[in-house]
């Protein structure tokens, strides 16, 4: 039986349809797909070190509707307010001789990258409209949800072999090559493979995932958007990645996943203090993520919350990817009775925190955070959802 369509999804679909009619001569789209954003509960900056992560897919979605066309042109319209202009772009479907390349408008690069790296195909011309309620640049994977929505749309146009892990990898490659962001695999993986009622413990080395149930009605995952985004993200992420590779190399390891804290300490003299600290975060965080998944499975929310706070402190002090606003939000959340733990989530330098708390503490926590935070926060009370899906029009 099909699950009931959520009000948000209904709204996104109806926005897309009406814009589609306006943009494409009154015709109706034939295909509709959606792909979720994500929140990472723990395991930050571990994915590109072949470590573990524990994200869940969110009920925040990117929707894409459209139809194939005969003339080999791809025409896409976005409704994103924050997107650079123009909001419509037209280009020829790629061929071997004329591959797609990144360019302007920038928002379209995520779509073009996925078309270029699509594993089915050749991709024919098509018209499409995209709309999303994943906050852009909020650390909830708006880009991965756009990439995965695009890939899922292409699967309807010209099917690939249906390999879901390969799908996530192709979307990651699109982000590397068309958005110049050397991200790990977490965001694309969870947007493809998310499961309702579960977080996923993903082993980013083997790309295997274990389901961790999150169905206790007394337990709430609350996201708080700081509504700030510092411009450092773009340059600092590749630097962190390089520092991790440098540390692994000095330790004689393929990745920091292979290294223990004892090995790191023994090699301290070979590393700068900064690189040592980066590696200490990653090695500690990989261990914490495994422990946290065990705690969650056992219903030990206090232990899970303790590990969340430890993770935040390590991201703040050793990895240096937090910012005063995120620190304020975490400090305020952890002062509230009934809150198990809180931490920054995603790449950092702004965006969101994630807080685990008792159902009965939600109003109290929102009130307290609003009073304490120097900015204007936005709150999302969320449940784990399924990954990308084809939708009925
Ligand atoms: C961003 C990246 F895209 C992910 O791959 C991951 O590294 C995350 O930052 C930090 O955990 O979302």
XYZ file of C-alpha atoms and ligand atoms in Angstrom:
405
model
C 0.000 0.000 0.000
C 1.305 3.470 -0.836
C 2.024 5.615 2.216
C -0.153 8.731 2.569
C 1.336 11.741 0.843
C 2.598 14.321 3.354
C 1.281 17.910 3.176
C 4.776 19.225 2.392
C 5.292 16.798 -0.450
C 1.832 17.586 -1.828
C 2.661 21.294 -1.749
C 6.038 20.832 -3.467
C 4.467 18.678 -6.175
C 1.681 21.127 -6.815
C 4.128 24.088 -6.977
C 6.271 22.175 -9.472
C 3.265 21.238 -11.621
C 1.928 24.726 -11.862
C 5.356 26.215 -12.689
C 5.852 23.438 -15.215
C 2.604 24.342 -16.996
C 3.610 28.022 -17.116
C 7.149 27.324 -18.300
C 6.415 24.609 -20.842
C 3.376 25.707 -22.842
C 0.635 24.369 -20.589
C 1.796 20.735 -20.782
C 1.707 18.385 -17.793
C 4.828 16.642 -16.418
C 4.826 12.839 -16.693
C 7.472 12.031 -14.073
C 7.813 13.131 -10.432
C 10.511 12.140 -7.946
C 11.718 13.247 -4.531
C 14.956 12.951 -2.536
C 15.441 13.884 1.118
C 17.928 16.026 3.003
C 19.563 14.473 6.062
C 20.677 15.128 9.575
C 23.755 13.400 10.911
C 23.291 12.228 14.517
C 27.003 11.569 15.063
C 30.151 10.757 13.049
C 31.208 14.135 11.668
C 34.052 14.541 9.182
C 34.652 10.802 9.369
C 33.189 9.748 5.998
C 36.173 10.868 3.903
C 38.418 9.068 6.406
C 36.678 5.749 5.660
C 35.050 5.891 9.110
C 31.488 5.490 10.406
C 28.586 7.953 10.246
C 25.050 7.786 11.695
C 22.685 9.956 9.646
C 18.935 9.729 9.032
C 16.918 10.967 6.053
C 14.579 13.880 6.778
C 11.030 14.746 5.776
C 12.607 17.766 4.026
C 12.661 17.075 0.300
C 13.783 18.155 -3.120
C 11.164 17.387 -5.754
C 11.714 17.233 -9.504
C 8.957 16.859 -12.099
C 9.305 16.699 -15.862
C 8.910 14.940 -19.205
C 11.183 13.817 -22.030
C 11.349 15.986 -25.179
C 12.309 15.039 -28.729
C 14.703 17.840 -29.661
C 17.635 16.876 -27.395
C 17.409 20.049 -25.282
C 17.424 19.949 -21.498
C 15.444 22.818 -19.916
C 15.310 23.172 -16.149
C 13.568 25.683 -13.902
C 14.269 26.016 -10.180
C 12.021 27.676 -7.624
C 14.903 28.221 -5.157
C 14.822 31.823 -3.936
C 18.507 31.729 -3.063
C 19.588 30.375 -6.467
C 21.710 32.653 -8.622
C 19.959 33.957 -11.763
C 18.751 32.929 -14.193
C 16.340 30.438 -12.649
C 15.850 28.710 -15.960
C 18.638 27.097 -17.917
C 18.630 25.409 -21.347
C 21.426 23.278 -22.737
C 21.958 20.382 -25.131
C 21.901 16.836 -23.728
C 25.511 15.592 -23.500
C 27.142 13.382 -26.108
C 30.562 11.719 -26.079
C 31.936 14.554 -28.193
C 30.164 17.282 -26.244
C 30.163 16.431 -22.536
C 28.606 18.833 -20.040
C 30.888 21.156 -18.109
C 30.270 23.241 -15.000
C 29.360 26.903 -15.580
C 26.617 29.429 -14.876
C 24.122 29.432 -13.254
C 25.863 27.705 -10.373
C 22.739 25.964 -9.005
C 22.486 24.013 -12.279
C 25.941 22.469 -11.826
C 24.574 19.903 -9.374
C 22.047 18.816 -11.999
C 24.512 18.921 -14.901
C 27.111 16.951 -12.902
C 24.614 14.159 -12.262
C 23.529 14.083 -15.918
C 27.174 13.854 -16.960
C 27.945 11.034 -14.496
C 24.645 9.183 -14.933
C 25.205 5.433 -15.272
C 22.287 4.718 -17.628
C 21.695 6.742 -20.723
C 22.418 8.283 -23.088
C 20.294 10.959 -21.407
C 17.680 12.375 -23.814
C 16.364 15.942 -23.811
C 13.818 16.778 -21.126
C 11.945 19.619 -19.442
C 11.940 19.770 -15.645
C 11.041 21.888 -12.631
C 12.779 21.574 -9.260
C 11.508 22.732 -5.884
C 12.868 22.030 -2.404
C 12.118 22.693 1.240
C 15.595 21.613 2.408
C 17.134 24.887 3.653
C 19.923 25.853 1.250
C 23.368 25.869 2.853
C 21.888 24.876 6.220
C 24.011 21.770 6.710
C 21.053 19.452 5.956
C 22.350 18.328 2.549
C 20.361 20.440 0.152
C 22.954 19.717 -2.559
C 22.904 15.940 -2.110
C 19.102 15.947 -2.203
C 19.226 17.879 -5.495
C 21.777 15.459 -6.960
C 19.857 12.382 -5.839
C 16.525 13.807 -7.051
C 18.134 14.421 -10.446
C 19.562 10.893 -10.613
C 16.201 9.384 -9.604
C 14.504 11.461 -12.310
C 16.997 10.194 -14.933
C 16.299 6.611 -13.829
C 12.707 7.149 -14.952
C 13.781 8.599 -18.305
C 16.421 6.003 -19.210
C 16.881 3.301 -16.526
C 20.327 2.318 -15.208
C 21.073 -1.068 -13.563
C 19.404 0.008 -10.292
C 22.563 -0.327 -8.150
C 21.836 2.073 -5.278
C 25.360 2.369 -3.875
C 26.682 3.108 -7.369
C 23.934 5.739 -7.635
C 25.158 7.464 -4.450
C 28.765 7.304 -5.711
C 27.810 8.862 -9.054
C 26.080 11.732 -7.238
C 29.169 12.225 -5.041
C 31.325 12.336 -8.174
C 29.015 15.005 -9.608
C 29.600 17.135 -6.524
C 33.385 16.649 -6.734
C 33.657 17.507 -10.402
C 30.867 20.051 -10.983
C 30.716 21.844 -7.607
C 34.417 21.453 -6.677
C 33.412 20.131 -3.269
C 35.511 17.078 -2.250
C 32.734 15.691 -0.027
C 32.553 12.228 1.498
C 29.789 9.743 0.679
C 27.465 10.245 3.671
C 24.991 12.760 2.248
C 24.337 11.062 -1.078
C 24.239 7.608 0.553
C 21.551 8.501 3.091
C 19.519 10.469 0.541
C 19.410 7.328 -1.628
C 19.185 4.624 1.050
C 17.476 6.254 4.040
C 14.874 4.084 5.833
C 11.737 5.259 7.585
C 12.025 4.853 11.367
C 15.789 4.292 11.261
C 19.141 5.984 11.338
C 21.814 4.242 9.244
C 25.197 3.281 10.655
C 27.224 3.549 7.454
C 30.680 2.055 7.161
C 32.239 4.475 4.684
C 35.019 1.981 3.869
C 32.921 -1.039 2.888
C 29.826 1.069 2.057
C 27.678 -1.328 4.067
C 24.959 0.068 6.292
C 23.205 -1.193 9.415
C 19.753 -0.023 10.408
C 19.462 1.540 13.866
C 15.789 1.831 14.905
C 14.605 5.254 16.078
C 10.967 4.577 16.782
C 10.610 5.283 20.516
C 7.655 7.732 20.664
C 9.172 9.388 23.752
C 12.378 10.250 21.917
C 12.634 13.325 19.703
C 15.286 14.436 17.231
C 15.184 18.216 17.063
C 17.128 20.256 14.543
C 17.896 23.887 15.305
C 18.969 26.059 12.408
C 21.316 28.819 13.571
C 20.398 30.662 10.351
C 24.007 31.718 9.976
C 26.493 30.494 7.405
C 30.087 31.636 7.562
C 31.882 31.792 4.256
C 34.760 29.618 5.503
C 33.060 26.330 4.604
C 34.196 26.290 0.992
C 37.908 26.683 1.671
C 38.161 24.950 5.049
C 36.616 21.621 4.045
C 39.289 20.686 1.467
C 41.958 21.831 3.931
C 40.619 19.483 6.619
C 40.548 16.663 4.098
C 44.155 17.277 3.122
C 45.244 17.437 6.764
C 43.627 14.065 7.434
C 45.410 12.543 4.432
C 48.674 14.022 5.629
C 48.191 12.498 9.093
C 47.283 9.079 7.649
C 50.361 9.167 5.410
C 52.668 10.076 8.306
C 51.223 7.128 10.244
C 51.766 4.810 7.282
C 48.014 4.171 6.912
C 45.659 4.192 3.946
C 43.212 6.273 5.989
C 42.683 7.410 9.587
C 40.128 4.597 9.936
C 43.133 2.252 10.224
C 44.803 4.262 12.997
C 44.464 4.012 16.774
C 44.891 6.823 19.291
C 48.045 5.070 20.592
C 49.563 5.049 17.099
C 48.696 8.709 16.666
C 50.314 9.634 19.969
C 53.428 7.632 19.120
C 53.765 9.583 15.843
C 53.006 12.991 17.361
C 56.521 14.320 16.671
C 55.997 13.758 12.919
C 52.935 16.027 12.798
C 52.229 19.702 13.343
C 50.055 20.375 16.396
C 47.165 21.312 14.096
C 47.345 18.121 12.013
C 47.668 16.083 15.218
C 44.480 17.676 16.559
C 42.577 17.045 13.312
C 43.559 13.373 13.423
C 42.674 13.143 17.132
C 39.157 14.334 16.307
C 38.704 11.841 13.487
C 40.042 8.808 15.358
C 38.012 9.719 18.471
C 34.870 10.405 16.439
C 35.005 7.061 14.619
C 35.105 5.271 17.995
C 32.335 7.474 19.402
C 30.069 6.734 16.449
C 30.319 2.974 16.934
C 29.674 3.387 20.678
C 26.763 5.760 20.019
C 25.044 3.350 17.621
C 25.318 0.620 20.286
C 23.882 2.954 22.929
C 20.948 3.904 20.704
C 20.180 0.257 19.933
C 20.228 -0.475 23.670
C 17.929 2.482 24.424
C 20.707 4.165 26.444
C 19.879 7.731 25.406
C 21.914 9.281 28.222
C 25.062 7.638 26.888
C 24.169 8.652 23.348
C 23.690 12.242 24.495
C 27.001 12.250 26.342
C 28.747 11.119 23.157
C 26.975 13.852 21.158
C 28.368 16.524 23.465
C 31.833 14.940 23.333
C 31.582 15.004 19.537
C 30.637 18.678 19.547
C 33.510 19.616 21.834
C 35.960 17.723 19.642
C 34.620 19.432 16.485
C 34.924 22.784 18.252
C 38.363 22.361 19.838
C 40.280 19.848 17.705
C 38.680 20.022 14.282
C 37.794 23.730 14.585
C 34.707 23.630 12.371
C 32.174 25.016 14.859
C 31.373 28.711 15.356
C 30.098 30.831 18.271
C 26.473 30.526 17.135
C 26.547 26.701 17.073
C 28.353 26.637 20.430
C 25.678 28.895 21.920
C 22.880 26.662 20.625
C 24.494 23.502 22.004
C 25.205 25.127 25.371
C 21.602 26.360 25.639
C 20.102 22.989 24.634
C 22.157 21.011 27.130
C 20.949 23.233 29.993
C 17.391 21.946 29.563
C 15.992 19.131 31.717
C 15.043 16.214 29.476
C 17.713 16.932 26.836
C 20.074 13.974 26.401
C 22.624 15.705 24.180
C 23.230 18.181 21.402
C 25.909 18.890 18.796
C 26.611 20.706 15.566
C 25.720 18.629 12.530
C 27.086 18.633 8.975
C 30.174 20.383 7.695
C 30.092 23.232 10.248
C 30.807 26.998 10.248
C 27.081 27.626 10.702
C 24.024 25.641 9.702
C 22.310 23.426 12.254
C 22.602 21.616 15.549
C 20.916 18.300 16.307
C 19.472 17.634 19.764
C 18.174 14.379 21.215
C 15.530 14.904 23.882
C 12.462 13.533 25.643
C 9.160 14.255 23.981
C 7.987 16.132 27.065
C 10.966 18.511 26.965
C 10.451 19.889 23.453
C 8.511 23.060 24.314
C 10.798 23.801 27.244
C 13.878 23.375 25.051
C 12.543 25.613 22.270
C 11.638 28.323 24.776
C 15.029 28.182 26.486
C 17.051 28.151 23.261
C 15.070 31.129 21.923
C 15.825 33.047 25.118
C 19.514 32.204 25.157
C 20.487 32.346 21.451
C 21.715 35.712 20.211
C 20.297 35.076 16.704
C 16.936 33.858 15.409
C 16.725 30.072 15.352
C 14.379 27.833 13.345
C 13.308 24.478 14.787
C 12.410 21.202 13.078
C 11.001 18.248 14.989
C 11.822 15.338 12.726
C 11.408 11.622 12.183
C 13.635 9.387 10.044
C 12.209 8.973 6.542
C 12.777 6.901 3.425
C 15.329 7.793 0.785
C 14.614 8.930 -2.764
C 11.338 7.802 -4.345
C 9.221 8.050 -7.446
C 6.027 10.021 -6.712
C 2.555 9.822 -8.215
C 1.319 12.934 -9.994
C 29.498 17.649 4.429
C 30.009 16.615 3.445
F 29.314 16.702 2.257
C 29.895 15.205 4.008
O 30.459 14.288 3.123
C 30.557 15.117 5.389
O 31.957 15.110 5.255
C 30.093 16.255 6.282
O 30.219 17.530 5.662
C 30.850 16.297 7.587
O 30.621 15.138 8.329
O 28.130 17.484 4.637
